[in-house]
Coordinates of N, CA and C in Angstrom, one line a residue:
X1 N 24.0 2.3 -32.4 CA 24.5 0.9 -32.4 C 25.4 0.8 -31.2
X2 N 26.0 -0.4 -30.5 CA 26.8 -0.5 -29.4 C 28.1 -0.6 -29.9
X3 N 29.1 -0.6 -29.2 CA 30.7 -0.5 -29.5 C 31.3 -1.4 -29.9
X4 N 30.5 -2.9 -30.0 CA 31.1 -4.3 -30.2 C 30.5 -4.5 -31.8
X5 N 29.4 -3.8 -32.0 CA 28.6 -4.1 -33.4 C 29.8 -3.8 -34.5
X6 N 29.4 -4.7 -35.1 CA 30.2 -4.7 -36.9 C 29.5 -3.6 -37.4
X7 N 30.4 -2.9 -37.8 CA 29.8 -1.7 -39.2 C 30.8 -1.7 -40.3
X8 N 29.8 -1.9 -41.5 CA 30.8 -2.3 -42.8 C 31.3 -0.9 -43.2
X9 N 32.2 -1.1 -44.0 CA 32.9 0.3 -44.4 C 31.9 0.4 -45.8
X10 N 32.1 1.7 -46.2 CA 31.3 2.1 -47.4 C 31.8 1.4 -48.4
X11 N 33.1 0.5 -48.7 CA 33.2 0.3 -49.9 C 32.3 -1.3 -49.7
X12 N 32.7 -1.7 -48.2 CA 31.9 -3.1 -48.7 C 30.3 -2.8 -49.0
X13 N 29.7 -1.9 -48.7 CA 28.4 -2.0 -48.5 C 27.9 -1.4 -49.7
X14 N 28.7 -0.8 -50.7 CA 28.2 -0.5 -52.2 C 28.6 -1.9 -53.0
X15 N 29.4 -2.9 -52.7 CA 30.0 -3.9 -53.6 C 28.9 -5.1 -53.3
X16 N 28.1 -4.9 -51.9 CA 27.1 -6.4 -51.6 C 25.8 -6.2 -52.3
X17 N 25.3 -5.1 -52.7 CA 24.5 -4.7 -53.3 C 23.5 -4.2 -52.6
X18 N 22.0 -4.4 -52.2 CA 21.4 -3.8 -51.2 C 21.3 -4.3 -50.2
X19 N 20.8 -3.3 -48.8 CA 21.5 -3.5 -47.4 C 20.6 -5.1 -47.1
X20 N 19.6 -5.3 -47.6 CA 18.7 -6.7 -47.0 C 19.5 -7.7 -47.5
X21 N 20.2 -7.6 -48.6 CA 20.8 -9.0 -49.4 C 22.2 -9.4 -48.5
X22 N 22.8 -8.6 -47.5 CA 23.8 -8.8 -47.0 C 23.8 -10.1 -46.3
X23 N 22.8 -10.6 -45.6 CA 22.7 -11.6 -44.6 C 22.6 -12.8 -45.5
X24 N 22.3 -12.5 -47.0 CA 21.9 -14.0 -48.0 C 23.5 -13.9 -48.6
X25 N 24.1 -13.2 -49.1 CA 25.6 -13.2 -49.8 C 26.7 -12.8 -48.6
X26 N 28.1 -13.0 -48.9 CA 29.3 -12.9 -48.5 C 29.3 -11.5 -49.3
X27 N 30.1 -10.3 -48.7 CA 30.7 -9.0 -49.5 C 32.0 -9.8 -50.4
X28 N 31.7 -8.9 -51.5 CA 32.6 -9.6 -52.9 C 34.2 -9.4 -51.9
X29 N 34.8 -8.3 -51.5 CA 35.9 -8.6 -51.1 C 35.9 -9.4 -50.0
X30 N 35.6 -9.8 -49.4 CA 35.5 -11.0 -48.6 C 35.8 -12.4 -49.4
X31 N 34.7 -12.2 -50.1 CA 34.8 -13.9 -51.1 C 36.0 -13.8 -51.8
X32 N 36.5 -12.7 -52.4 CA 37.9 -13.1 -53.4 C 38.7 -13.5 -52.4
X33 N 39.2 -13.4 -51.1 CA 40.0 -13.4 -50.4 C 39.9 -14.8 -49.9
X34 N 38.8 -15.2 -49.5 CA 38.4 -16.6 -49.1 C 37.9 -17.6 -50.0
X35 N 37.9 -17.3 -51.4 CA 37.8 -18.0 -52.4 C 38.3 -19.2 -52.4
X36 N 37.9 -20.7 -52.3 CA 38.7 -21.9 -52.1 C 39.3 -22.4 -51.1
X37 N 39.1 -21.5 -49.9 CA 39.8 -21.8 -48.8 C 38.9 -23.2 -48.3
X38 N 37.5 -22.9 -48.0 CA 36.5 -23.9 -47.3 C 36.7 -25.4 -48.5
X39 N 37.4 -25.4 -49.8 CA 37.5 -26.3 -50.4 C 39.0 -27.3 -50.0
X40 N 39.9 -26.7 -49.5 CA 40.9 -27.3 -49.2 C 40.6 -27.7 -47.9
X41 N 41.2 -29.1 -48.2 CA 41.6 -29.8 -46.9 C 42.2 -29.3 -45.8
X42 N 42.2 -29.3 -44.8 CA 42.7 -28.3 -43.4 C 44.0 -29.3 -43.2
X43 N 43.8 -30.4 -43.1 CA 44.8 -31.8 -42.8 C 45.9 -31.6 -43.5
X44 N 46.2 -31.2 -44.7 CA 47.4 -31.1 -46.2 C 48.1 -30.1 -45.3
X45 N 47.4 -28.8 -44.9 CA 48.4 -27.7 -44.8 C 48.8 -28.2 -43.1
X46 N 50.5 -27.9 -42.6 CA 50.7 -28.2 -41.6 C 51.2 -27.1 -40.8
X47 N 50.5 -26.9 -39.8 CA 50.2 -25.5 -39.2 C 51.8 -25.6 -37.9
X48 N 52.1 -24.7 -37.3 CA 53.2 -24.5 -36.4 C 52.9 -25.5 -35.5
X49 N 52.4 -25.7 -34.9 CA 52.2 -26.9 -33.7 C 52.9 -28.2 -34.5
X50 N 52.0 -28.2 -35.6 CA 52.5 -29.6 -36.0 C 53.9 -29.7 -36.4
X51 N 54.5 -28.6 -37.2 CA 55.8 -28.7 -37.2 C 56.9 -28.6 -36.1
X52 N 56.5 -27.7 -35.0 CA 57.2 -27.9 -33.8 C 57.1 -29.5 -33.0
X53 N 56.2 -29.9 -33.1 CA 55.7 -31.3 -32.7 C 56.9 -32.2 -33.8
X54 N 56.6 -32.6 -34.8 CA 57.7 -33.2 -35.9 C 59.0 -32.7 -35.8
X55 N 59.5 -31.7 -35.6 CA 60.7 -31.2 -35.3 C 61.6 -31.6 -33.9
X56 N 60.4 -31.5 -32.9 CA 61.1 -31.9 -31.6 C 60.9 -33.5 -31.6
X57 N 60.2 -34.5 -32.0 CA 60.1 -35.7 -32.7 C 61.7 -36.0 -33.1
X58 N 61.6 -35.5 -34.0 CA 62.9 -35.8 -35.0 C 64.3 -35.5 -34.1
X59 N 64.1 -34.1 -33.5 CA 65.4 -34.1 -32.8 C 65.5 -35.0 -31.8
X60 N 64.3 -35.5 -31.0 CA 64.5 -36.6 -29.9 C 65.2 -38.0 -30.5
X61 N 64.6 -38.2 -31.6 CA 65.2 -39.6 -32.3 C 66.9 -39.4 -32.5
X62 N 67.1 -38.1 -32.9 CA 68.7 -38.1 -33.2 C 69.5 -38.3 -32.0
X63 N 68.6 -37.6 -30.9 CA 69.6 -37.3 -29.5 C 69.3 -38.9 -29.2
X64 N 68.1 -39.8 -29.5 CA 68.3 -40.9 -28.8 C 69.4 -41.7 -29.6
X65 N 69.1 -41.6 -30.5 CA 70.5 -42.5 -31.3 C 72.0 -42.1 -30.9
X66 N 72.1 -40.5 -30.9 CA 73.4 -40.0 -30.4 C 73.9 -40.8 -29.3
X67 N 72.8 -40.8 -28.2 CA 72.9 -41.3 -26.6 C 73.3 -42.4 -26.9
X68 N 72.5 -43.5 -27.5 CA 73.2 -44.9 -27.7 C 74.2 -45.1 -28.6
X69 N 74.8 -44.4 -29.2 CA 76.1 -44.4 -30.2 C 76.8 -44.4 -29.0
X70 N 76.8 -43.3 -28.1 CA 77.9 -43.0 -26.8 C 77.6 -43.7 -25.8
X71 N 76.5 -44.5 -25.5 CA 76.6 -46.0 -24.6 C 77.1 -46.9 -24.6
X72 N 77.2 -47.1 -26.2 CA 78.1 -48.2 -27.0 C 79.4 -47.8 -26.7
X73 N 79.8 -46.7 -27.3 CA 81.3 -46.3 -27.0 C 81.8 -46.7 -25.5
X74 N 80.9 -45.7 -24.9 CA 81.8 -46.1 -23.1 C 81.6 -47.7 -22.9
X75 N 80.5 -48.2 -22.9 CA 80.6 -49.7 -22.7 C 81.8 -50.5 -23.0
X76 N 82.0 -50.0 -24.3 CA 83.0 -50.7 -25.4 C 84.6 -50.3 -24.5
X77 N 84.5 -48.9 -24.2 CA 86.0 -48.4 -23.5 C 85.8 -49.0 -22.0
X78 N 84.5 -48.9 -21.3 CA 84.6 -49.8 -20.2 C 85.3 -51.4 -19.8
X79 N 84.6 -51.9 -21.1 CA 85.2 -53.3 -21.1 C 86.9 -53.6 -21.5
X80 N 86.8 -52.7 -22.6 CA 88.7 -52.4 -22.5 C 89.7 -51.9 -21.5
X81 N 88.9 -51.6 -20.6 CA 89.7 -50.9 -19.2 C 89.4 -51.8 -18.3
X82 N 88.5 -52.6 -18.4 CA 88.6 -53.8 -17.5 C 89.5 -55.0 -17.9
X83 N 89.5 -55.0 -19.2 CA 90.5 -56.3 -19.8 C 91.7 -55.5 -19.6
X84 N 92.2 -54.5 -19.7 CA 93.4 -53.7 -19.3 C 93.7 -54.2 -17.9
X85 N 92.9 -54.0 -17.1 CA 93.2 -54.1 -15.7 C 93.4 -55.7 -15.5
X86 N 92.6 -56.6 -16.0 CA 92.7 -57.9 -15.7 C 94.3 -58.5 -16.0
X87 N 94.5 -57.8 -17.1 CA 95.8 -57.9 -17.8 C 97.2 -57.8 -17.2
X88 N 96.9 -56.2 -16.7 CA 97.9 -55.7 -15.8 C 98.0 -56.4 -14.4
X89 N 96.8 -56.7 -13.9 CA 97.2 -57.6 -12.6 C 97.5 -59.4 -13.0
X90 N 97.0 -59.4 -14.0 CA 98.1 -61.0 -14.3 C 99.3 -61.0 -14.5
X91 N 99.8 -59.8 -15.0 CA 101.2 -59.5 -15.6 C 101.8 -59.1 -14.5
X92 N 101.3 -58.7 -13.3 CA 101.8 -58.2 -11.8 C 102.2 -59.6 -11.3
X93 N 101.2 -60.3 -11.3 CA 101.0 -61.7 -10.5 C 102.0 -62.7 -10.9
X94 N 102.1 -62.4 -12.2 CA 103.5 -63.2 -13.1 C 105.0 -62.6 -12.7
X95 N 104.9 -61.3 -13.0 CA 106.3 -60.8 -12.6 C 106.4 -60.9 -10.7
X96 N 105.6 -61.2 -10.2 CA 105.7 -61.4 -8.8 C 106.3 -62.6 -8.4
X97 N 105.5 -63.7 -9.1 CA 105.7 -65.0 -9.0 C 107.0 -65.3 -9.7
X98 N 107.6 -64.7 -10.7 CA 109.1 -64.6 -11.4 C 109.9 -64.2 -10.2
X99 N 109.8 -63.0 -9.9 CA 110.8 -62.6 -8.7 C 110.8 -63.9 -7.5
X100 N 109.5 -64.2 -6.9 CA 109.8 -64.9 -5.8 C 110.8 -66.1 -6.3
X101 N 110.4 -66.7 -7.3 CA 111.2 -67.8 -8.0 C 112.8 -67.8 -8.2
X102 N 112.9 -66.4 -8.5 CA 114.4 -65.8 -8.5 C 115.2 -65.8 -7.0
X103 N 114.1 -65.5 -6.3 CA 114.9 -65.0 -5.1 C 114.7 -66.5 -4.3
X104 N 113.7 -67.7 -4.5 CA 114.3 -68.8 -4.3 C 115.5 -69.3 -4.6
X105 N 116.0 -69.2 -5.9 CA 117.0 -69.8 -6.6 C 118.2 -69.0 -5.9
X106 N 118.0 -67.8 -5.9 CA 118.9 -67.1 -5.4 C 119.7 -67.7 -4.0
X107 N 118.6 -68.1 -2.6 CA 118.9 -68.5 -1.3 C 119.2 -69.6 -1.6
X108 N 118.8 -70.5 -2.6 CA 119.4 -71.9 -2.6 C 121.3 -71.7 -3.1
X109 N 121.3 -71.0 -3.8 CA 122.7 -70.7 -4.2 C 123.4 -70.3 -3.1
X110 N 123.0 -69.6 -2.7 CA 123.7 -68.7 -1.2 C 123.7 -70.0 -0.3
X111 N 122.9 -70.6 0.0 CA 122.9 -71.9 0.9 C 123.6 -72.6 0.3
X112 N 124.2 -73.1 -0.9 CA 124.9 -74.2 -1.7 C 126.5 -73.5 -1.4
X113 N 126.4 -72.3 -1.4 CA 128.0 -71.8 -1.3 C 128.3 -71.8 0.5
X114 N 127.0 -71.6 1.3 CA 127.5 -71.6 2.8 C 128.0 -73.2 3.1
X115 N 127.0 -74.1 2.4 CA 128.1 -75.1 2.6 C 129.1 -75.7 2.1
X116 N 129.3 -75.4 1.2 CA 130.3 -75.2 0.4 C 131.7 -74.9 1.5
X117 N 131.4 -73.8 1.7 CA 132.5 -72.9 2.6 C 132.4 -73.5 4.1
X118 N 131.5 -74.4 4.6 CA 131.5 -74.9 5.5 C 132.4 -76.4 5.5
X119 N 131.7 -76.5 4.3 CA 132.6 -78.0 3.9 C 134.0 -77.6 4.0
X120 N 134.9 -76.8 3.1 CA 135.9 -76.7 3.2 C 136.5 -76.5 4.5
X121 N 135.8 -75.4 5.3 CA 136.5 -75.3 6.7 C 136.8 -76.3 7.6
X122 N 135.8 -77.6 7.1 CA 136.0 -78.4 7.8 C 137.1 -79.6 7.3
X123 N 137.2 -79.4 6.4 CA 138.5 -79.6 5.5 C 139.5 -79.5 5.9
X124 N 139.6 -78.3 6.0 CA 140.9 -77.6 6.5 C 141.2 -77.8 7.9
X125 N 140.1 -78.2 8.9 CA 140.2 -78.1 10.2 C 141.0 -79.6 10.2
X126 N 140.1 -80.5 9.2 CA 140.8 -82.0 9.2 C 142.1 -81.8 9.2
X127 N 142.5 -81.0 8.0 CA 143.9 -81.3 7.6 C 144.9 -80.4 8.5
X128 N 144.3 -79.6 9.3 CA 145.2 -79.2 10.3 C 145.4 -80.1 11.4
X129 N 144.7 -80.8 12.0 CA 144.6 -81.9 13.0 C 145.2 -83.0 12.4
X130 N 145.5 -83.5 11.2 CA 146.1 -84.2 10.4 C 147.6 -83.7 10.6
X131 N 147.8 -82.4 10.6 CA 149.4 -82.0 10.1 C 149.6 -82.0 11.9
X132 N 149.3 -82.0 12.9 CA 149.2 -81.6 14.3 C 149.6 -83.2 14.8
X133 N 148.9 -84.2 14.2 CA 148.8 -85.6 14.5 C 150.5 -85.9 14.2
X134 N 150.8 -85.9 12.3 CA 151.9 -85.8 12.0 C 153.2 -85.1 12.9
X135 N 153.0 -83.9 13.3 CA 154.1 -83.4 14.3 C 154.3 -84.0 15.2
X136 N 153.3 -84.4 16.3 CA 153.1 -84.9 17.3 C 154.2 -86.5 17.2
X137 N 153.8 -87.2 16.2 CA 154.6 -88.7 16.3 C 155.9 -88.3 15.6

């Protein structure tokens, strides 16, 4: 016999019957272990590769859903930040306009006081001239 040839054990030889009938029948030990396996459809049993593919697909679907939720959250936060920036910009613009208006009013008040002071000064000079005229007469 060659090294790769199958040699049945003593138990198998005695269970199969005559040496010539081995080609026609399976050994009883092998038959009892494999009984019904050829009757079961192979598609119903999920093999390891199928389980890995299914669990990988499920993980991918969960990750995609999680990414979608995160994207919506970041988009919402970005929109809120942009709105906040626009509101701050508008508030600063309004504050600037208010301050400029206050400054314009303050400058008008200062100019009015200057004009009043100039008017009083002119009145006093006129009064002084009138008094000088009266004294000379």
